[in-house]
Short mmCIF file of C-alpha atoms and ligand atoms in Angstrom, two decimals:
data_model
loop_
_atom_site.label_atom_id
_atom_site.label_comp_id
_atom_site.label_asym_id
_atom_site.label_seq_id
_atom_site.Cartn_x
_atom_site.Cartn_y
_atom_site.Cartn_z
CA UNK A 235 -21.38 -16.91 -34.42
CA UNK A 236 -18.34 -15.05 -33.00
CA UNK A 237 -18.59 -14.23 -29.46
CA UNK A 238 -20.17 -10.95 -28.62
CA UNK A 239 -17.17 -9.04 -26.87
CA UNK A 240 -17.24 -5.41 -25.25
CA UNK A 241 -15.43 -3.04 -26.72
CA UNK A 242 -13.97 1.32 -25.48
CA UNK A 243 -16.04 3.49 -28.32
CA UNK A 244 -15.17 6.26 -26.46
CA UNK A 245 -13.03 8.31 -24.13
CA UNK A 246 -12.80 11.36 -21.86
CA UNK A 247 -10.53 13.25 -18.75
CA UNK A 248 -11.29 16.00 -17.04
CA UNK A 249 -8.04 17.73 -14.50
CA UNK A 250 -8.74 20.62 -12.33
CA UNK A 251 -7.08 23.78 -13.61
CA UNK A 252 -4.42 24.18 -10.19
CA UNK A 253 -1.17 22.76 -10.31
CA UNK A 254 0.96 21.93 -7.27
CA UNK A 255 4.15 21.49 -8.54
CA UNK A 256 7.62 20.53 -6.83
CA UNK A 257 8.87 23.30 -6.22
CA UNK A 258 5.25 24.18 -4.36
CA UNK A 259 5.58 20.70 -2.27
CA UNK A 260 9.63 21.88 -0.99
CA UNK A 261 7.09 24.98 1.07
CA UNK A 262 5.13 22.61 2.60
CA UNK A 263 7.59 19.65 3.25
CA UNK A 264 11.13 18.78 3.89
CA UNK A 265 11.48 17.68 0.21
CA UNK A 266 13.22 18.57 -3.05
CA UNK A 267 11.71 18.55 -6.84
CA UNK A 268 15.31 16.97 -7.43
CA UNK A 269 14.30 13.74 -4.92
CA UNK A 270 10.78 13.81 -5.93
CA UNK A 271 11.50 13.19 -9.88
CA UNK A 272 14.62 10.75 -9.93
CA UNK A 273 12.51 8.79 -7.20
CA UNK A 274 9.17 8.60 -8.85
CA UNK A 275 9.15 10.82 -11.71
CA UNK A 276 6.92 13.38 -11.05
CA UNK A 277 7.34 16.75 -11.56
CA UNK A 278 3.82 18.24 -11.00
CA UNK A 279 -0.28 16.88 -10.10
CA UNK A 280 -3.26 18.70 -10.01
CA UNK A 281 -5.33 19.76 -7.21
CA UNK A 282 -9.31 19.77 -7.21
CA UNK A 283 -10.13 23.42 -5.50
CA UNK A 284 -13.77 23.38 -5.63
CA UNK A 285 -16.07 20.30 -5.52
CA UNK A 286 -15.74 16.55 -5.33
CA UNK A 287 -15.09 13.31 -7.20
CA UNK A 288 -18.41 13.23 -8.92
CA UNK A 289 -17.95 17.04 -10.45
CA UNK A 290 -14.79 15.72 -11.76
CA UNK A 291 -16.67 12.46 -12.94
CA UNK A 292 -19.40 13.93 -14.46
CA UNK A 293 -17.16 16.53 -16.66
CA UNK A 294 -14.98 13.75 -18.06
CA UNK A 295 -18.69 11.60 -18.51
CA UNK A 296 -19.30 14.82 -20.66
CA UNK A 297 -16.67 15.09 -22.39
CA UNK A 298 -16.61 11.49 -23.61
CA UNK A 299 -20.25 11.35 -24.83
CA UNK A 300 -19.25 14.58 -26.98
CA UNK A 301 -16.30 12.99 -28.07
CA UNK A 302 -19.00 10.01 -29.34
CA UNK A 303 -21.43 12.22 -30.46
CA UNK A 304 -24.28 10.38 -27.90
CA UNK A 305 -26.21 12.14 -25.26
CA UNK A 306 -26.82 10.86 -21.70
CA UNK A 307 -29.97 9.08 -22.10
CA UNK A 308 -28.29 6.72 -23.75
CA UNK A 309 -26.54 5.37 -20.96
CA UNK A 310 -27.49 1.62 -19.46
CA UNK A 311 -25.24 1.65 -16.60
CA UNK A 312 -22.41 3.65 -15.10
CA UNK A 313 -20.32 2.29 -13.05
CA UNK A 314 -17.87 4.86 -10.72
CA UNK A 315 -14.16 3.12 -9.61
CA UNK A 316 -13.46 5.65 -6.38
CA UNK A 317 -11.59 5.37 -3.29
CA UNK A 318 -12.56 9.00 -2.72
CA UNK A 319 -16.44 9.01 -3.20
CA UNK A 320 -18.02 12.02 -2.15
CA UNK A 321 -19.79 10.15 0.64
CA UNK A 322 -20.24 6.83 2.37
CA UNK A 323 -23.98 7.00 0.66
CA UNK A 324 -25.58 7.68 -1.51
CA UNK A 325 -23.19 5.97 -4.57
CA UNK A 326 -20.95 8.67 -6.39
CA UNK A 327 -21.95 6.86 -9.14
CA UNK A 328 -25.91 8.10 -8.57
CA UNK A 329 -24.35 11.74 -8.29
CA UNK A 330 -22.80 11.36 -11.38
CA UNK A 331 -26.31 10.06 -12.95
CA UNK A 332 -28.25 12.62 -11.54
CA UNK A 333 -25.41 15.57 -12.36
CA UNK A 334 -25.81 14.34 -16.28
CA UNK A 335 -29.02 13.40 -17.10
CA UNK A 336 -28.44 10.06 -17.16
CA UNK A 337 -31.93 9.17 -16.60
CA UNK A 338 -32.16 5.78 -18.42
CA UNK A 339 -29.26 4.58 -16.43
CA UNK A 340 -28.38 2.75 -13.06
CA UNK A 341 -24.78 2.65 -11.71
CA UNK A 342 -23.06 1.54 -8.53
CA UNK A 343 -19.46 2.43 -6.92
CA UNK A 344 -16.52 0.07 -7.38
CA UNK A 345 -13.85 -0.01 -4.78
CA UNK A 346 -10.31 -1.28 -6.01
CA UNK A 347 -7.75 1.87 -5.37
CA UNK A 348 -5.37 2.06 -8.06
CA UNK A 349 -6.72 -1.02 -9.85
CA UNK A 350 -10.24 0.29 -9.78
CA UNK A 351 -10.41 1.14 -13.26
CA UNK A 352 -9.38 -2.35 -14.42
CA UNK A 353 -11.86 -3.92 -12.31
CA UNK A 354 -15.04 -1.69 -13.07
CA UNK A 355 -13.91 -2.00 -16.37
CA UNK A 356 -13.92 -5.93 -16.56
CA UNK A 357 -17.05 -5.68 -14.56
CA UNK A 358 -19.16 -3.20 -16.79
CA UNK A 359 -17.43 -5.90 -19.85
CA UNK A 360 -19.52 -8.35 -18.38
CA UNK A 361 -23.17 -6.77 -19.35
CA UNK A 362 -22.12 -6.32 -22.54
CA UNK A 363 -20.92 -9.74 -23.60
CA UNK A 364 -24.29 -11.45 -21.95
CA UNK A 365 -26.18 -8.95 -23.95
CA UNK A 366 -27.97 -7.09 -20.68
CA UNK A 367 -26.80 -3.68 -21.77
CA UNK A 368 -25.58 -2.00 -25.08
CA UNK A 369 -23.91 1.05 -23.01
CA UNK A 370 -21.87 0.93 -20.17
CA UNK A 371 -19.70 3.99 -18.94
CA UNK A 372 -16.87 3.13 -16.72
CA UNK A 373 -15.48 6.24 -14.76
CA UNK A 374 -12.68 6.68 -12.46
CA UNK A 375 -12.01 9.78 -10.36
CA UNK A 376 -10.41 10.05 -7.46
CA UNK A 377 -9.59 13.53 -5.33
CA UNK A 378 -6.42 12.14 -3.32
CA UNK A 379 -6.32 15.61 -2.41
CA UNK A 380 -9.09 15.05 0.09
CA UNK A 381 -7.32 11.97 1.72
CA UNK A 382 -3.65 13.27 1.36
CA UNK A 383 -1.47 14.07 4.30
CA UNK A 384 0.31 17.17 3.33
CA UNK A 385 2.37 17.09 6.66
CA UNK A 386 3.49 13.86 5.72
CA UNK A 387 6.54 13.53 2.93
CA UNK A 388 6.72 10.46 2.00
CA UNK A 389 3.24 10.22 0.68
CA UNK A 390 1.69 13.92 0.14
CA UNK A 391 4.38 14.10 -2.85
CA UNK A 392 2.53 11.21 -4.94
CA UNK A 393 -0.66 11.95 -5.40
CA UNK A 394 -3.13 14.13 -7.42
CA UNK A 395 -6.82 15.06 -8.88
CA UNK A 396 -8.55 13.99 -11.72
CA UNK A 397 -11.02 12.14 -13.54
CA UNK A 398 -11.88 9.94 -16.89
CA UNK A 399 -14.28 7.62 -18.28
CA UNK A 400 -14.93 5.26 -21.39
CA UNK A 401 -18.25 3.93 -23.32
CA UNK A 402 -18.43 0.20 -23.68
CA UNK A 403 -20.29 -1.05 -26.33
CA UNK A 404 -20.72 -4.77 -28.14
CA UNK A 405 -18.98 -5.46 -31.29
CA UNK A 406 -20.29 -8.31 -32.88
CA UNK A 407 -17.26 -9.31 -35.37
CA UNK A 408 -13.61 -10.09 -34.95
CA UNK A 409 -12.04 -6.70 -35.37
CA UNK A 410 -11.01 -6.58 -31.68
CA UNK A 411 -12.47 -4.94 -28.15
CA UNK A 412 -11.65 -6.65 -25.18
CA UNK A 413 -9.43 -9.68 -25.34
CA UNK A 414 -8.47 -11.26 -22.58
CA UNK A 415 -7.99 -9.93 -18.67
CA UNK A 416 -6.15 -11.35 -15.18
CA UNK A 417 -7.45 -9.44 -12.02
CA UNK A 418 -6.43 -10.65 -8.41
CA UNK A 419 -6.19 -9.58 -5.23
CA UNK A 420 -4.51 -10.36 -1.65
CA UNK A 421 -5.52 -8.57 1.17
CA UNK A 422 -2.60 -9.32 3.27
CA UNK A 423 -1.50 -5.90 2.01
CA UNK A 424 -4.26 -3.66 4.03
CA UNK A 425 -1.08 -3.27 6.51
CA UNK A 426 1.09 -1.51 4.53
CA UNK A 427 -1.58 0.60 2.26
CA UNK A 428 -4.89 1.98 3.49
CA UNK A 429 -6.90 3.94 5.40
CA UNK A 430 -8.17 2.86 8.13
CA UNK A 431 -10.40 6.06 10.02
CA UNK A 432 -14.10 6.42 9.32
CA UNK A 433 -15.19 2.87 8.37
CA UNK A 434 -17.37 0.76 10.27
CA UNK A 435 -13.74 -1.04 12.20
CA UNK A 436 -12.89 2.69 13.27
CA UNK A 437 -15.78 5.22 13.03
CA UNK A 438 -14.93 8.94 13.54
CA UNK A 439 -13.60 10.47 16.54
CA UNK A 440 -11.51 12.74 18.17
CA UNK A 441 -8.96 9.96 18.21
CA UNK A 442 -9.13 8.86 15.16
CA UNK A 443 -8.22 12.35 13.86
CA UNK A 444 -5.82 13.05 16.41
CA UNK A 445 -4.25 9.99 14.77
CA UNK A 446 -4.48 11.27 11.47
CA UNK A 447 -6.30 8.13 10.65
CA UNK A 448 -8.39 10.05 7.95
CA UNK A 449 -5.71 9.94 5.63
CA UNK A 450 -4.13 7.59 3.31
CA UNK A 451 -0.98 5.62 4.84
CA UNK A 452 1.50 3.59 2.84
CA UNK A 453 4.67 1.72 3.68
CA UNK A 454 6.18 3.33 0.32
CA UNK A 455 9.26 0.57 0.37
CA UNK A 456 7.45 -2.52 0.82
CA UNK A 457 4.45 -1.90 -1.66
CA UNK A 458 7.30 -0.54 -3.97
CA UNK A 459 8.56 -4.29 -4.12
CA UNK A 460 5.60 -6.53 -4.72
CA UNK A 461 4.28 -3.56 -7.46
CA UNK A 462 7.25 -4.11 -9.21
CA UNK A 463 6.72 -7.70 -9.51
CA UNK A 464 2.78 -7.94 -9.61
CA UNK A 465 2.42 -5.79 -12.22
CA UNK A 466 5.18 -7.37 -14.37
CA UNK A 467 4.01 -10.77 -13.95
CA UNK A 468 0.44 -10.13 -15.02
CA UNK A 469 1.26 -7.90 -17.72
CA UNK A 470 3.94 -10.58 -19.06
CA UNK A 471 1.44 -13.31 -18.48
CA UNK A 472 -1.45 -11.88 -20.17
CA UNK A 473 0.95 -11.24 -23.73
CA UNK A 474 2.47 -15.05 -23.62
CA UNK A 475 -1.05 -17.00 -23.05
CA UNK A 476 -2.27 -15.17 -25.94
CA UNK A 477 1.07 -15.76 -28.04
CA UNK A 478 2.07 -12.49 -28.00
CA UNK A 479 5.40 -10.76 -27.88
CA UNK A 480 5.99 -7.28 -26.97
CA UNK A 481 6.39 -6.49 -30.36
CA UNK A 482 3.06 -7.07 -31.04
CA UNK A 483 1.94 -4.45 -28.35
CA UNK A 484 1.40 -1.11 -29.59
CA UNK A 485 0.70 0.67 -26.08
CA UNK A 486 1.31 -0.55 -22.81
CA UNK A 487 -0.93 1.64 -20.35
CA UNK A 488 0.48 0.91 -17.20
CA UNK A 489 -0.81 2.89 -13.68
CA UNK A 490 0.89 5.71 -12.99
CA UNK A 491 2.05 4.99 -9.14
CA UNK A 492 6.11 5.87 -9.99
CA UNK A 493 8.06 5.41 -13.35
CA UNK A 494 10.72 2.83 -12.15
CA UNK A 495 7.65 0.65 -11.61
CA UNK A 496 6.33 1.73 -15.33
CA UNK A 497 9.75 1.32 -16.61
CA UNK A 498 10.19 -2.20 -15.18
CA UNK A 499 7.28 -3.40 -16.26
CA UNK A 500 8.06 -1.99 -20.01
CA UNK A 501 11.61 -4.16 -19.48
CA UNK A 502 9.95 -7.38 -18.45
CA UNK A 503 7.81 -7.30 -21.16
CA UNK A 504 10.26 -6.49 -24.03
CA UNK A 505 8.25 -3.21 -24.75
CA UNK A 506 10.24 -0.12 -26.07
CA UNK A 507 9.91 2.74 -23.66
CA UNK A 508 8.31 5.16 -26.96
CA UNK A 509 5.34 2.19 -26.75
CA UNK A 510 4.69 3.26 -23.02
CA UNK A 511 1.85 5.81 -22.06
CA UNK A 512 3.34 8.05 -19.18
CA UNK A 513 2.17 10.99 -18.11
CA UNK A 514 2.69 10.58 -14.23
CA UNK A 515 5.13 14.24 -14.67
CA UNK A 516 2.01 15.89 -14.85
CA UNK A 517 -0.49 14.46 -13.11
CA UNK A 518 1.31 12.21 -10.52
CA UNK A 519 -0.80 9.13 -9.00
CA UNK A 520 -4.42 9.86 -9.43
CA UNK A 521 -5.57 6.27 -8.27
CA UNK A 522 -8.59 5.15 -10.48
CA UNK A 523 -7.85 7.46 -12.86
CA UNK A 524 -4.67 7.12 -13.89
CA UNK A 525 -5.14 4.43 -17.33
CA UNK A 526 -8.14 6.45 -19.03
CA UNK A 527 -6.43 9.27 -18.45
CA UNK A 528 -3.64 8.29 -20.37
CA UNK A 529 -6.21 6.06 -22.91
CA UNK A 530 -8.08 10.04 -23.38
CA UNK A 531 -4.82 12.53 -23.99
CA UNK A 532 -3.69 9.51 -26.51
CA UNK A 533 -6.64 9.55 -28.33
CA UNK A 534 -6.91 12.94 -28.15
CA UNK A 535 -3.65 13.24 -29.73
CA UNK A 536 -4.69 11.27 -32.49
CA UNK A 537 -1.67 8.94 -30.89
CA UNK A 538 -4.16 6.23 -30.17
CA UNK A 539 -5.46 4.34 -33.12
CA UNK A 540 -8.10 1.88 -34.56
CA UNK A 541 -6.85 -1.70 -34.79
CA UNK A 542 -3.32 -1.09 -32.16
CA UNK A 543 -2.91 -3.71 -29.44
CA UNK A 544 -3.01 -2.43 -25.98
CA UNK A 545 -1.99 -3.90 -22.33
CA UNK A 546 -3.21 -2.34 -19.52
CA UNK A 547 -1.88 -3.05 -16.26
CA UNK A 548 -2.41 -1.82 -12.38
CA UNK A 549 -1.57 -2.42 -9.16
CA UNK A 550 -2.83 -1.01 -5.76
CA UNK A 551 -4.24 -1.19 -2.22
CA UNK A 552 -6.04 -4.40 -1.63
CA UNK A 553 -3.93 -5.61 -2.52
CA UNK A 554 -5.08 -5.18 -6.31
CA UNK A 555 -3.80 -6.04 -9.16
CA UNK A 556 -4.42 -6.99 -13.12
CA UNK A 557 -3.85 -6.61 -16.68
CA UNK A 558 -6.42 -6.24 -19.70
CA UNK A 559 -5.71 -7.15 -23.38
CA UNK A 560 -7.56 -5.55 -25.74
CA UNK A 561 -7.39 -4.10 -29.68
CA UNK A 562 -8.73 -0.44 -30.03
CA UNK A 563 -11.49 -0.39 -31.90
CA UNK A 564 -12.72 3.53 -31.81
CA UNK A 565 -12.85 5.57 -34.30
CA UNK A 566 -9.86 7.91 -34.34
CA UNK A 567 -9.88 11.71 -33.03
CA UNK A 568 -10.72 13.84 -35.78
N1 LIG B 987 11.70 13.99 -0.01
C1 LIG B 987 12.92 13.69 0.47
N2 LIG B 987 13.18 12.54 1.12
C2 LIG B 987 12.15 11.69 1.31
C3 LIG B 987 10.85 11.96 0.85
C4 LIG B 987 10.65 13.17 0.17
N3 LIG B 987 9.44 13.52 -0.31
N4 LIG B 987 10.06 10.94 1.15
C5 LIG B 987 10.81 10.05 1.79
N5 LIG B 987 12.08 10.50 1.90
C6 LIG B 987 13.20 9.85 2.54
C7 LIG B 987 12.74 8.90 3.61
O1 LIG B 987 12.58 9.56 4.85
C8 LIG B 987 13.87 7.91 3.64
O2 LIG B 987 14.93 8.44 4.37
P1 LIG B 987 15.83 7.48 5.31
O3 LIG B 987 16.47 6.50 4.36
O4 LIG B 987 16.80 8.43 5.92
O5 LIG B 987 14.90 6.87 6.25
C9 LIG B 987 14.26 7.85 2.19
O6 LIG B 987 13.87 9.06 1.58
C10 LIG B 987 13.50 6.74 1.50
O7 LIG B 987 14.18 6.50 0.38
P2 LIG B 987 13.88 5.22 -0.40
O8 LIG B 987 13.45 4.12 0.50
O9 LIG B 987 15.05 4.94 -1.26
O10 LIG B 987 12.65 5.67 -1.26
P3 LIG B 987 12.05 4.82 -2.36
O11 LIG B 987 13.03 4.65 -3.44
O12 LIG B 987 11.39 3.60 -1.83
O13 LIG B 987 10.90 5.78 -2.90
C11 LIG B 987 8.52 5.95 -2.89
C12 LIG B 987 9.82 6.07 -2.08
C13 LIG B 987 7.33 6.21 -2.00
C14 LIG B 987 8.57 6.98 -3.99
C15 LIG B 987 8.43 4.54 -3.49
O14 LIG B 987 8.67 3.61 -2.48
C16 LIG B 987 7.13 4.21 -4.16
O15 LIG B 987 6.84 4.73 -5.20
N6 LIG B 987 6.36 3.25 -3.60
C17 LIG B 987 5.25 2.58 -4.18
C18 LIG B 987 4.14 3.42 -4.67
C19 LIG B 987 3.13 2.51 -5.31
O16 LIG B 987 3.40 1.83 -6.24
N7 LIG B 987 1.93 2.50 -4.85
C20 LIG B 987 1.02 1.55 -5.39
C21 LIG B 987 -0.28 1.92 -5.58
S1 LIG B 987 -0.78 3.49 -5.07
#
C-alpha cells in the first residue's frame, strides 16, 4: 500500500486594505523608496488598521474553505504559526476557532517567526499521514505592525500585515502532496533577531518600554549573511537527495525577507527567476505569512497548477530555517 501522505487541497490570504508605501515611510524616517527597493525590493506592505492577527486569520480561514467548497465544521485541527498572537493566552489559534465556527476542531499556536509556516505546516503533515485527522488547516498571520519600530529605519521599512492558510488532507495514491522536508534550527541567533520585552526573562515595565524592548530588533547585516546561505543550502539539499534538478522545479516559494536573498537562493539552485514566486513589492516581510500568501495569489491566478513541483523554503528568528518538497495536487482555480 503506498504511504498515506498529506497533501494542500486548498488555499486562502487575506491583506488589510491600507498601504504604507515608500514614499509614506521617507515622512516618518530618514529613508528613501530609492534605498528601500535596490536594498530589499520592496516598494509597498500593508498595514492592519483595525483588529488583530486572528481577524486576519480567520478571513483568510474563510476564504480558503470557500475556495474548497467545505464549511468549518469540517475542520480536525487548526494550527496558527504567529509571532504576533493577539495575546500571551488564550491560543490565537482558539480565537480563530471560535471566530469561524470551527466547532469540531482543536488547534494550538506555533512559534517559528519567518519559518513558522514551514514548521506548522510539517507539523499539521504529521496527523494526516498517521491517520489521526482527515483536515488540518495551517494558518499564518502575523501583524508586524504591532511589533514594528517606526522610529527605527533599519527595520520599520521591512515589514507588513497579512494573513493565509491551507487545508491538508490525505491522498492515498502516488499523484503527489508532500514529499520530502528539512527543518532546523540554532538558537545562537536570539542575539541578533528577537524580541526580548514582555516574556517571562523580561516582563513589562517602565523600563522595558523606555527601552523599546517591545519591539522587534534585528542586526539586519549579520542575519542577512547566514539567510543567504541557510536558505540556499536547504533548498539545494532538499532537490539533490530527491534527484532533482532545478529544472524539474516548477515554483520555488521562497520567504519573502529581501529579494537578493530570494534571488540567491533561485541562483544556487539553477532555478530561472520567471519560476520564482515574489511578491515582497507589495506586501514586504509579513513573517508567517509570507509562502501561502504567495501559494494563494498563484492559485488564484490560475498560475499554480495540479501536478507542478514546488520548493518551499524559509528562514528566520530562532534561528529557523527549512525547505518542503512537495507536488500540487489541488484542483485548479476556476
Ligand atoms: N534608509 C536609508 N539608509 C538606511 C536604512 C534605510 N531605511 N536602513 C539602514 N540604512 C543605512 C544604515 O544606517 C547603514 O548606514 P552606515 O553604513 O552609514 O552605517 C547602511 O544603510 C546599511 O547598509 P547595508 O549594510 O549595506 O544594508 P544591507 O545591504 O545589509 O541591507 C537590510 C539592510 C536590513 C535590508 C538587510 O540586511 C536585510 O534584508 N537583512 C536580513 C533580513 C532577513 O532576512 N531577515 C530574516 C528573517 S525576518
Amino acid at each position: 500500500m503506498p504511504k498515506r501522505r498529506a497533501t494542500i487541497t486548498a488555499v486562502g490570504h487575506y491583506v488589510p486594505e491600507k498601504i504604507l508605501s515608500n514614499r509614506d515611510l521617507e515622512t516618518m524616517v530618514n529613508t528613501t523608496d530609492e534605498w528601500i527597493r535596490t536594498r530589499t525590493g520592496i516598494e509597498e506592505r500593508r498595514i492592519l488598521e483595525q483588529g488583530a492577527s486572528s481577524d486576519m486569520g480567520a478571513m483568510a480561514l474563510k476564504n480558503m474553505l470557500q475556495n474548497r467548497g467545505i464549511t468549518a465544521d469540517a475542520i480536525d485541527l487548526i494550527i496558527v504559526a504567529t509571532v504576533t498572537p493577539d495575546m500571551f493566552f488564550p491560543s490565537t489559534a482558539c480565537l480563530v476557532q471560535e471566530k469561524v465556527h470551527a466547532k469540531n476542531a482543536w488547534g494550538f499556536d506555533l512559534s517559528a517567526a519567518c519559518s513558522g509556516f514551514l514548521f506548522a505546516l510539517m507539523t499539521g503533515a504529521q496527523f494526516i499521514e498517521t491517520g489521526a485527522h482527515k483536515r488540518v488547516v495551517v494558518v499564518g498571520t502575523d501583524k508586524m505592525s504591532a511589533i514594528t519600530d517606526y522610529t527605527d529605519r533599519n527595520n520599520c521599512i521591512l515589514f507588513g500585515d497579512a494573513a493565509a492558510a491551507v487545508l491538508l488532507e490525505p491522498v492515498e495514491d502516488d499523484s503527489g502532496g508532500i514529499l520530502d522536508h528539512i527543518l532546523r534550527c540554532d538558537g545562537a541567533g536570539e542575539r541578533y533577531l528577537h524580541m526580548r520585552g514582555g516574556g517571562s526573562l523580561h516582563p513589562p515595565t517602565h523600563e522595558t518600554v523606555d527601552k523599546r524592548m517591545h519591539y522587534l530588533y534585528q542586526d539586519g547585516k549579520a542575519v542577512f549573511k547566514v539567510a543567504v546561505v541557510g536558505m540556499a543550502d536547504v533548498s539545494a539539499e532538499i532537490v539533490q537527495r530527491n534527484s532533482l534538478t532545478g529544472k524539474d522545479i516548477d515554483w520555488l516559494v521562497p520567504h519573502q525577507a529581501n529579494l537578493r536573498i530570494i534571488d540567491a537562493t533561485a541562483e544556487r539552485m539553477g532555478i530561472e527567476k520567471s519560476k520564482v514566486m515574489i511578491n515582497i513589492n507589495r506586501y514586504g516581510n509579513t513573517t508567517a505569512a509570507t509562502i501561502p500568501l504567495c501559494l494563494s495569489e498563484w492559485w488564484h491566478a490560475g498560475k499554480l497548477r495540479k501536478g507542478q513541483t514546488l520548493v518551499l523554503a524559509a528562514f528566520g528568528a530562532g534561528y529557523t530555517w527549512g525547505s518542503v518538497l512537495l507536488r500540487w495536487t489541488a484542483e485548479n482555480a476556476a
